[in-house]
Amino acid sequence: AEVEAAEAALAAAEAEIVAIEAEGTTAHDGHDHAAEENGVVHAAEVQEKAPTVAIAPGVNLKLAPAGGEYDYTVVFECSNGRIVIQVESELAPLAAKQFKKAIEAGVYNEARFFRVVPGFMVQFGIPAKPALAAEWRNKTIMDDPVKISNKRGTVTFATSGKNSRTSQMFINFADRNAFLDSQGFSPFGHVIQGMEVADAIFSGYGESPQQGLVQSQGNAYLNKQFPKLDYIKKAFIVKPGEAIPAPAKAEAVAPTE
């Protein structure tokens, strides 16, 4: 039954993408969806590349992986655990640069995982504060060519059309998301720790949160209407080869009678 539900969710998501492409525009509520002409490549041209590092569930990385001059590691301290992403600039240089700027600006701190489709992906990246959201909504970048496939664990910017990437992105849950490759969605990194945390992000609200209201009202809207959403407490960068701080220990709760 769970597999059938995941299949249905993926089919619905694919249908939604196709419908929006047919319209050639973005939904009025501000959703970042797939659109045509995003640096389209043929599937045969997309290379396969495994993550630089693979960590077993429950194990914490102590050092950031080695990398190129412009590579870096990102740590998301989330409400349900830690997710670590290895960014490889050669995969999508413009995306890597944009992600770094957004983290340094605090875009992802307290940001909610507002769109979760089991078996497909989890989307996030609208800032918690409306003023910051408005600022970053206009910080668009050009497209990067697709160099690797949208397989499980890859991290990719969402788009609303050609050259429209800002701060929203998603983590792919399934290898079959490779259908996004030909639509111009270019991965720029991999989850190297905490994919089980990503899998466990609360998905009970599905795609119910309205992105237009998330943009205009921020967490005030989400906390009131969708209080169970998981979120990123803090996002920070670790340079290649440097130590990754251990996760903060959960505060002890005093026993009650």
PDB file of C-alpha atoms in Angstrom:
ATOM      1  CA  ALA A   1       0.000   0.000   0.000  1.00  0.00           C
ATOM      2  CA  GLU A   2       2.855   2.415   0.837  1.00  0.00           C
ATOM      3  CA  VAL A   3       4.531   1.693  -2.497  1.00  0.00           C
ATOM      4  CA  GLU A   4       1.253   2.309  -4.349  1.00  0.00           C
ATOM      5  CA  ALA A   5       0.786   5.582  -2.481  1.00  0.00           C
ATOM      6  CA  ALA A   6       4.310   6.703  -3.410  1.00  0.00           C
ATOM      7  CA  GLU A   7       3.667   5.783  -7.049  1.00  0.00           C
ATOM      8  CA  ALA A   8       0.464   7.814  -7.025  1.00  0.00           C
ATOM      9  CA  ALA A   9       2.206  10.821  -5.436  1.00  0.00           C
ATOM     10  CA  LEU A  10       5.002  10.718  -8.017  1.00  0.00           C
ATOM     11  CA  ALA A  11       2.515  10.404 -10.877  1.00  0.00           C
ATOM     12  CA  ALA A  12       0.564  13.392  -9.552  1.00  0.00           C
ATOM     13  CA  ALA A  13       3.745  15.451  -9.240  1.00  0.00           C
ATOM     14  CA  GLU A  14       4.802  14.570 -12.778  1.00  0.00           C
ATOM     15  CA  ALA A  15       1.343  15.458 -14.070  1.00  0.00           C
ATOM     16  CA  GLU A  16       1.515  18.815 -12.302  1.00  0.00           C
ATOM     17  CA  ILE A  17       4.873  19.586 -13.902  1.00  0.00           C
ATOM     18  CA  VAL A  18       3.599  18.633 -17.359  1.00  0.00           C
ATOM     19  CA  ALA A  19       0.491  20.803 -16.907  1.00  0.00           C
ATOM     20  CA  ILE A  20       2.545  23.852 -15.969  1.00  0.00           C
ATOM     21  CA  GLU A  21       4.913  23.317 -18.878  1.00  0.00           C
ATOM     22  CA  ALA A  22       1.904  23.216 -21.195  1.00  0.00           C
ATOM     23  CA  GLU A  23       0.794  26.585 -19.845  1.00  0.00           C
ATOM     24  CA  GLY A  24       4.321  27.972 -20.194  1.00  0.00           C
ATOM     25  CA  THR A  25       3.914  29.988 -16.992  1.00  0.00           C
ATOM     26  CA  THR A  26       4.150  29.805 -13.223  1.00  0.00           C
ATOM     27  CA  ALA A  27       1.171  29.096 -10.991  1.00  0.00           C
ATOM     28  CA  HIS A  28      -0.368  32.284  -9.599  1.00  0.00           C
ATOM     29  CA  ASP A  29       0.386  31.340  -6.005  1.00  0.00           C
ATOM     30  CA  GLY A  30       4.127  31.690  -6.625  1.00  0.00           C
ATOM     31  CA  HIS A  31       5.051  27.982  -6.798  1.00  0.00           C
ATOM     32  CA  ASP A  32       8.540  27.239  -8.090  1.00  0.00           C
ATOM     33  CA  HIS A  33       7.766  24.457 -10.552  1.00  0.00           C
ATOM     34  CA  ALA A  34       9.402  22.929 -13.578  1.00  0.00           C
ATOM     35  CA  ALA A  35       9.145  24.909 -16.786  1.00  0.00           C
ATOM     36  CA  GLU A  36      10.385  24.426 -20.318  1.00  0.00           C
ATOM     37  CA  GLU A  37      13.611  25.721 -21.897  1.00  0.00           C
ATOM     38  CA  ASN A  38      15.766  25.360 -18.765  1.00  0.00           C
ATOM     39  CA  GLY A  39      19.012  24.405 -20.471  1.00  0.00           C
ATOM     40  CA  VAL A  40      17.500  21.164 -21.718  1.00  0.00           C
ATOM     41  CA  VAL A  41      19.832  18.228 -22.259  1.00  0.00           C
ATOM     42  CA  HIS A  42      19.218  14.690 -23.406  1.00  0.00           C
ATOM     43  CA  ALA A  43      19.313  11.953 -20.776  1.00  0.00           C
ATOM     44  CA  ALA A  44      22.154  10.236 -22.598  1.00  0.00           C
ATOM     45  CA  GLU A  45      24.344  13.309 -22.067  1.00  0.00           C
ATOM     46  CA  VAL A  46      23.932  13.292 -18.286  1.00  0.00           C
ATOM     47  CA  GLN A  47      26.800  11.670 -16.433  1.00  0.00           C
ATOM     48  CA  GLU A  48      26.424   9.390 -13.446  1.00  0.00           C
ATOM     49  CA  LYS A  49      28.420  10.398 -10.395  1.00  0.00           C
ATOM     50  CA  ALA A  50      28.360   8.939  -6.918  1.00  0.00           C
ATOM     51  CA  PRO A  51      28.545  11.108  -3.782  1.00  0.00           C
ATOM     52  CA  THR A  52      32.066  12.007  -2.688  1.00  0.00           C
ATOM     53  CA  VAL A  53      31.385  10.472   0.721  1.00  0.00           C
ATOM     54  CA  ALA A  54      28.689   8.100   1.929  1.00  0.00           C
ATOM     55  CA  ILE A  55      27.963   7.909   5.655  1.00  0.00           C
ATOM     56  CA  ALA A  56      25.977   5.203   7.401  1.00  0.00           C
ATOM     57  CA  PRO A  57      22.749   6.289   9.143  1.00  0.00           C
ATOM     58  CA  GLY A  58      23.339   7.636  12.635  1.00  0.00           C
ATOM     59  CA  VAL A  59      27.060   8.341  12.066  1.00  0.00           C
ATOM     60  CA  ASN A  60      28.337  11.928  12.219  1.00  0.00           C
ATOM     61  CA  LEU A  61      31.058  13.231   9.942  1.00  0.00           C
ATOM     62  CA  LYS A  62      33.955  14.733  11.881  1.00  0.00           C
ATOM     63  CA  LEU A  63      35.737  16.361   8.930  1.00  0.00           C
ATOM     64  CA  ALA A  64      34.405  17.978   5.791  1.00  0.00           C
ATOM     65  CA  PRO A  65      35.415  16.023   2.667  1.00  0.00           C
ATOM     66  CA  ALA A  66      38.332  17.260   0.589  1.00  0.00           C
ATOM     67  CA  GLY A  67      37.316  19.204  -2.474  1.00  0.00           C
ATOM     68  CA  GLY A  68      38.228  21.755  -5.089  1.00  0.00           C
ATOM     69  CA  GLU A  69      38.937  25.419  -4.470  1.00  0.00           C
ATOM     70  CA  TYR A  70      35.270  26.388  -4.688  1.00  0.00           C
ATOM     71  CA  ASP A  71      33.757  23.294  -3.073  1.00  0.00           C
ATOM     72  CA  TYR A  72      32.311  23.329   0.424  1.00  0.00           C
ATOM     73  CA  THR A  73      30.182  21.376   2.870  1.00  0.00           C
ATOM     74  CA  VAL A  74      26.887  22.600   4.308  1.00  0.00           C
ATOM     75  CA  VAL A  75      25.384  21.476   7.597  1.00  0.00           C
ATOM     76  CA  PHE A  76      21.657  21.778   8.203  1.00  0.00           C
ATOM     77  CA  GLU A  77      20.766  21.470  11.879  1.00  0.00           C
ATOM     78  CA  CYS A  78      17.120  20.498  11.517  1.00  0.00           C
ATOM     79  CA  SER A  79      14.248  20.047  13.911  1.00  0.00           C
ATOM     80  CA  ASN A  80      14.458  16.282  13.351  1.00  0.00           C
ATOM     81  CA  GLY A  81      18.228  15.786  13.006  1.00  0.00           C
ATOM     82  CA  ARG A  82      21.262  16.767  10.954  1.00  0.00           C
ATOM     83  CA  ILE A  83      21.623  16.815   7.161  1.00  0.00           C
ATOM     84  CA  VAL A  84      25.048  17.375   5.582  1.00  0.00           C
ATOM     85  CA  ILE A  85      25.410  18.367   1.936  1.00  0.00           C
ATOM     86  CA  GLN A  86      28.577  18.251  -0.142  1.00  0.00           C
ATOM     87  CA  VAL A  87      28.574  21.009  -2.766  1.00  0.00           C
ATOM     88  CA  GLU A  88      30.731  20.398  -5.851  1.00  0.00           C
ATOM     89  CA  SER A  89      31.063  23.593  -7.838  1.00  0.00           C
ATOM     90  CA  GLU A  90      32.062  21.823 -11.038  1.00  0.00           C
ATOM     91  CA  LEU A  91      28.572  20.310 -11.233  1.00  0.00           C
ATOM     92  CA  ALA A  92      26.770  23.655 -11.351  1.00  0.00           C
ATOM     93  CA  PRO A  93      29.046  26.643 -10.640  1.00  0.00           C
ATOM     94  CA  LEU A  94      26.330  29.297 -10.569  1.00  0.00           C
ATOM     95  CA  ALA A  95      24.154  27.223  -8.242  1.00  0.00           C
ATOM     96  CA  ALA A  96      27.075  26.558  -5.890  1.00  0.00           C
ATOM     97  CA  LYS A  97      27.844  30.262  -5.676  1.00  0.00           C
ATOM     98  CA  GLN A  98      24.182  31.176  -5.105  1.00  0.00           C
ATOM     99  CA  PHE A  99      23.730  28.573  -2.368  1.00  0.00           C
ATOM    100  CA  LYS A 100      26.777  29.874  -0.516  1.00  0.00           C
ATOM    101  CA  LYS A 101      25.536  33.460  -0.662  1.00  0.00           C
ATOM    102  CA  ALA A 102      22.102  32.422   0.579  1.00  0.00           C
ATOM    103  CA  ILE A 103      23.539  30.542   3.550  1.00  0.00           C
ATOM    104  CA  GLU A 104      25.771  33.468   4.470  1.00  0.00           C
ATOM    105  CA  ALA A 105      22.700  35.730   4.327  1.00  0.00           C
ATOM    106  CA  GLY A 106      20.779  33.477   6.727  1.00  0.00           C
ATOM    107  CA  VAL A 107      18.158  32.529   4.133  1.00  0.00           C
ATOM    108  CA  TYR A 108      17.715  28.968   5.379  1.00  0.00           C
ATOM    109  CA  ASN A 109      17.762  29.601   9.131  1.00  0.00           C
ATOM    110  CA  GLU A 110      14.315  28.695  10.508  1.00  0.00           C
ATOM    111  CA  ALA A 111      13.078  27.947   6.971  1.00  0.00           C
ATOM    112  CA  ARG A 112      10.361  25.283   6.830  1.00  0.00           C
ATOM    113  CA  PHE A 113      10.269  22.179   4.641  1.00  0.00           C
ATOM    114  CA  PHE A 114       6.952  23.351   3.204  1.00  0.00           C
ATOM    115  CA  ARG A 115       6.448  20.941   0.293  1.00  0.00           C
ATOM    116  CA  VAL A 116       7.021  17.227   0.870  1.00  0.00           C
ATOM    117  CA  VAL A 117       6.003  14.552  -1.631  1.00  0.00           C
ATOM    118  CA  PRO A 118       7.013  11.062  -0.407  1.00  0.00           C
ATOM    119  CA  GLY A 119       8.795   9.111  -3.100  1.00  0.00           C
ATOM    120  CA  PHE A 120       9.557  12.314  -5.025  1.00  0.00           C
ATOM    121  CA  MET A 121      11.245  15.196  -3.178  1.00  0.00           C
ATOM    122  CA  VAL A 122      11.231  17.684  -0.284  1.00  0.00           C
ATOM    123  CA  GLN A 123      11.271  21.400  -1.163  1.00  0.00           C
ATOM    124  CA  PHE A 124      12.404  24.336   0.967  1.00  0.00           C
ATOM    125  CA  GLY A 125      14.198  27.655   0.774  1.00  0.00           C
ATOM    126  CA  ILE A 126      11.636  30.413   1.327  1.00  0.00           C
ATOM    127  CA  PRO A 127      13.056  32.527   4.184  1.00  0.00           C
ATOM    128  CA  ALA A 128      11.227  32.624   7.500  1.00  0.00           C
ATOM    129  CA  LYS A 129      10.947  36.435   7.370  1.00  0.00           C
ATOM    130  CA  PRO A 130       8.876  38.058   4.596  1.00  0.00           C
ATOM    131  CA  ALA A 131      11.343  40.926   4.109  1.00  0.00           C
ATOM    132  CA  LEU A 132      14.195  38.524   3.421  1.00  0.00           C
ATOM    133  CA  ALA A 133      11.928  36.409   1.212  1.00  0.00           C
ATOM    134  CA  ALA A 134      11.038  39.460  -0.872  1.00  0.00           C
ATOM    135  CA  GLU A 135      14.705  40.360  -1.248  1.00  0.00           C
ATOM    136  CA  TRP A 136      15.760  36.896  -2.385  1.00  0.00           C
ATOM    137  CA  ARG A 137      12.819  36.381  -4.694  1.00  0.00           C
ATOM    138  CA  ASN A 138      14.509  38.871  -7.025  1.00  0.00           C
ATOM    139  CA  LYS A 139      18.027  37.403  -6.784  1.00  0.00           C
ATOM    140  CA  THR A 140      17.703  35.203  -9.858  1.00  0.00           C
ATOM    141  CA  ILE A 141      20.626  33.472 -11.539  1.00  0.00           C
ATOM    142  CA  MET A 142      21.233  32.030 -14.995  1.00  0.00           C
ATOM    143  CA  ASP A 143      20.807  28.308 -15.591  1.00  0.00           C
ATOM    144  CA  ASP A 144      23.619  25.779 -15.286  1.00  0.00           C
ATOM    145  CA  PRO A 145      23.800  22.869 -17.752  1.00  0.00           C
ATOM    146  CA  VAL A 146      22.787  19.509 -16.293  1.00  0.00           C
ATOM    147  CA  LYS A 147      25.914  17.432 -15.664  1.00  0.00           C
ATOM    148  CA  ILE A 148      24.623  14.690 -13.349  1.00  0.00           C
ATOM    149  CA  SER A 149      21.255  13.036 -12.955  1.00  0.00           C
ATOM    150  CA  ASN A 150      18.596  13.881 -10.377  1.00  0.00           C
ATOM    151  CA  LYS A 151      19.073  10.684  -8.415  1.00  0.00           C
ATOM    152  CA  ARG A 152      18.281   9.986  -4.771  1.00  0.00           C
ATOM    153  CA  GLY A 153      20.178  12.308  -2.443  1.00  0.00           C
ATOM    154  CA  THR A 154      21.060  14.948  -5.023  1.00  0.00           C
ATOM    155  CA  VAL A 155      20.281  18.581  -4.232  1.00  0.00           C
ATOM    156  CA  THR A 156      18.851  20.844  -6.937  1.00  0.00           C
ATOM    157  CA  PHE A 157      17.443  24.363  -7.212  1.00  0.00           C
ATOM    158  CA  ALA A 158      13.744  24.712  -7.995  1.00  0.00           C
ATOM    159  CA  THR A 159      12.760  26.983 -10.890  1.00  0.00           C
ATOM    160  CA  SER A 160       9.760  28.875 -12.224  1.00  0.00           C
ATOM    161  CA  GLY A 161      11.113  29.080 -15.752  1.00  0.00           C
ATOM    162  CA  LYS A 162      14.284  29.863 -17.649  1.00  0.00           C
ATOM    163  CA  ASN A 163      17.048  31.573 -15.605  1.00  0.00           C
ATOM    164  CA  SER A 164      14.778  31.910 -12.560  1.00  0.00           C
ATOM    165  CA  ARG A 165      16.598  30.121  -9.734  1.00  0.00           C
ATOM    166  CA  THR A 166      16.669  32.042  -6.441  1.00  0.00           C
ATOM    167  CA  SER A 167      16.829  30.289  -3.047  1.00  0.00           C
ATOM    168  CA  GLN A 168      14.296  27.470  -3.273  1.00  0.00           C
ATOM    169  CA  MET A 169      15.649  23.971  -3.732  1.00  0.00           C
ATOM    170  CA  PHE A 170      14.814  20.338  -3.175  1.00  0.00           C
ATOM    171  CA  ILE A 171      16.364  17.053  -2.134  1.00  0.00           C
ATOM    172  CA  ASN A 172      15.530  14.156  -4.427  1.00  0.00           C
ATOM    173  CA  PHE A 173      14.074  11.091  -2.732  1.00  0.00           C
ATOM    174  CA  ALA A 174      14.241   8.667  -5.669  1.00  0.00           C
ATOM    175  CA  ASP A 175      16.509   7.613  -8.532  1.00  0.00           C
ATOM    176  CA  ARG A 176      13.539   7.754 -10.881  1.00  0.00           C
ATOM    177  CA  ASN A 177      13.568  11.552 -10.578  1.00  0.00           C
ATOM    178  CA  ALA A 178      15.967  11.425 -13.513  1.00  0.00           C
ATOM    179  CA  PHE A 179      12.997  12.576 -15.625  1.00  0.00           C
ATOM    180  CA  LEU A 180      13.851  16.060 -14.317  1.00  0.00           C
ATOM    181  CA  ASP A 181      17.206  16.019 -16.139  1.00  0.00           C
ATOM    182  CA  SER A 182      15.738  16.802 -19.552  1.00  0.00           C
ATOM    183  CA  GLN A 183      13.808  19.703 -18.020  1.00  0.00           C
ATOM    184  CA  GLY A 184      17.009  21.486 -17.033  1.00  0.00           C
ATOM    185  CA  PHE A 185      17.122  20.788 -13.290  1.00  0.00           C
ATOM    186  CA  SER A 186      20.860  20.708 -12.538  1.00  0.00           C
ATOM    187  CA  PRO A 187      22.013  19.091  -9.257  1.00  0.00           C
ATOM    188  CA  PHE A 188      24.893  20.876  -7.537  1.00  0.00           C
ATOM    189  CA  GLY A 189      25.496  18.629  -4.547  1.00  0.00           C
ATOM    190  CA  HIS A 190      24.716  15.441  -2.654  1.00  0.00           C
ATOM    191  CA  VAL A 191      23.445  14.593   0.814  1.00  0.00           C
ATOM    192  CA  ILE A 192      26.423  12.818   2.371  1.00  0.00           C
ATOM    193  CA  GLN A 193      25.011  12.471   5.873  1.00  0.00           C
ATOM    194  CA  GLY A 194      21.444  12.343   7.137  1.00  0.00           C
ATOM    195  CA  MET A 195      19.483  11.072   4.163  1.00  0.00           C
ATOM    196  CA  GLU A 196      17.436   9.140   6.706  1.00  0.00           C
ATOM    197  CA  VAL A 197      16.687  12.504   8.343  1.00  0.00           C
ATOM    198  CA  ALA A 198      15.505  13.877   5.000  1.00  0.00           C
ATOM    199  CA  ASP A 199      13.325  10.798   4.504  1.00  0.00           C
ATOM    200  CA  ALA A 200      11.729  11.373   7.918  1.00  0.00           C
ATOM    201  CA  ILE A 201      10.803  15.041   7.353  1.00  0.00           C
ATOM    202  CA  PHE A 202       7.129  15.494   8.228  1.00  0.00           C
ATOM    203  CA  SER A 203       5.044  14.970   5.103  1.00  0.00           C
ATOM    204  CA  GLY A 204       1.520  15.047   6.504  1.00  0.00           C
ATOM    205  CA  TYR A 205       0.632  18.360   4.851  1.00  0.00           C
ATOM    206  CA  GLY A 206       1.866  17.314   1.407  1.00  0.00           C
ATOM    207  CA  GLU A 207       1.639  20.315  -0.904  1.00  0.00           C
ATOM    208  CA  SER A 208      -1.028  22.179   1.074  1.00  0.00           C
ATOM    209  CA  PRO A 209       1.016  25.242   2.132  1.00  0.00           C
ATOM    210  CA  GLN A 210       0.470  28.065  -0.368  1.00  0.00           C
ATOM    211  CA  GLN A 211       3.781  29.479  -1.504  1.00  0.00           C
ATOM    212  CA  GLY A 212       2.342  32.922  -2.075  1.00  0.00           C
ATOM    213  CA  LEU A 213       1.376  33.125   1.587  1.00  0.00           C
ATOM    214  CA  VAL A 214       4.698  31.659   2.689  1.00  0.00           C
ATOM    215  CA  GLN A 215       6.405  34.441   0.732  1.00  0.00           C
ATOM    216  CA  SER A 216       4.207  37.235   2.087  1.00  0.00           C
ATOM    217  CA  GLN A 217       3.693  36.070   5.682  1.00  0.00           C
ATOM    218  CA  GLY A 218       6.617  33.770   6.371  1.00  0.00           C
ATOM    219  CA  ASN A 219       6.638  31.522   9.396  1.00  0.00           C
ATOM    220  CA  ALA A 220       3.718  33.399  10.950  1.00  0.00           C
ATOM    221  CA  TYR A 221       1.504  31.707   8.355  1.00  0.00           C
ATOM    222  CA  LEU A 222       3.190  28.316   8.491  1.00  0.00           C
ATOM    223  CA  ASN A 223       3.379  28.072  12.271  1.00  0.00           C
ATOM    224  CA  LYS A 224      -0.323  28.841  12.581  1.00  0.00           C
ATOM    225  CA  GLN A 225      -1.664  26.685   9.754  1.00  0.00           C
ATOM    226  CA  PHE A 226       0.973  23.929   9.577  1.00  0.00           C
ATOM    227  CA  PRO A 227       2.584  23.660  13.021  1.00  0.00           C
ATOM    228  CA  LYS A 228       4.056  20.186  12.510  1.00  0.00           C
ATOM    229  CA  LEU A 229       6.368  21.147   9.649  1.00  0.00           C
ATOM    230  CA  ASP A 230      10.008  20.245  10.192  1.00  0.00           C
ATOM    231  CA  TYR A 231      12.517  23.001   9.569  1.00  0.00           C
ATOM    232  CA  ILE A 232      16.161  24.030   9.397  1.00  0.00           C
ATOM    233  CA  LYS A 233      17.214  25.508  12.717  1.00  0.00           C
ATOM    234  CA  LYS A 234      20.535  26.723  11.339  1.00  0.00           C
ATOM    235  CA  ALA A 235      22.585  26.290   8.171  1.00  0.00           C
ATOM    236  CA  PHE A 236      26.340  26.828   8.100  1.00  0.00           C
ATOM    237  CA  ILE A 237      29.345  26.201   5.846  1.00  0.00           C
ATOM    238  CA  VAL A 238      32.427  24.097   6.560  1.00  0.00           C
ATOM    239  CA  LYS A 239      35.463  24.368   4.273  1.00  0.00           C
ATOM    240  CA  PRO A 240      37.063  21.224   2.785  1.00  0.00           C
ATOM    241  CA  GLY A 241      39.095  19.282   5.333  1.00  0.00           C
ATOM    242  CA  GLU A 242      37.969  21.362   8.316  1.00  0.00           C
ATOM    243  CA  ALA A 243      36.339  19.937  11.440  1.00  0.00           C
ATOM    244  CA  ILE A 244      32.554  19.703  11.550  1.00  0.00           C
ATOM    245  CA  PRO A 245      31.168  20.666  14.974  1.00  0.00           C
ATOM    246  CA  ALA A 246      29.402  17.841  16.774  1.00  0.00           C
ATOM    247  CA  PRO A 247      25.603  18.144  16.892  1.00  0.00           C
ATOM    248  CA  ALA A 248      24.281  19.939  19.941  1.00  0.00           C
ATOM    249  CA  LYS A 249      23.018  17.539  22.558  1.00  0.00           C
ATOM    250  CA  ALA A 250      19.303  17.613  23.212  1.00  0.00           C
ATOM    251  CA  GLU A 251      18.445  19.398  26.420  1.00  0.00           C
ATOM    252  CA  ALA A 252      17.477  17.115  29.224  1.00  0.00           C
ATOM    253  CA  VAL A 253      13.825  17.248  30.201  1.00  0.00           C
ATOM    254  CA  ALA A 254      13.086  17.201  33.915  1.00  0.00           C
ATOM    255  CA  PRO A 255      11.015  14.180  34.959  1.00  0.00           C
ATOM    256  CA  THR A 256       7.402  14.830  35.834  1.00  0.00           C
ATOM    257  CA  GLU A 257       5.169  13.030  38.245  1.00  0.00           C
TER     258      GLU A 257
END
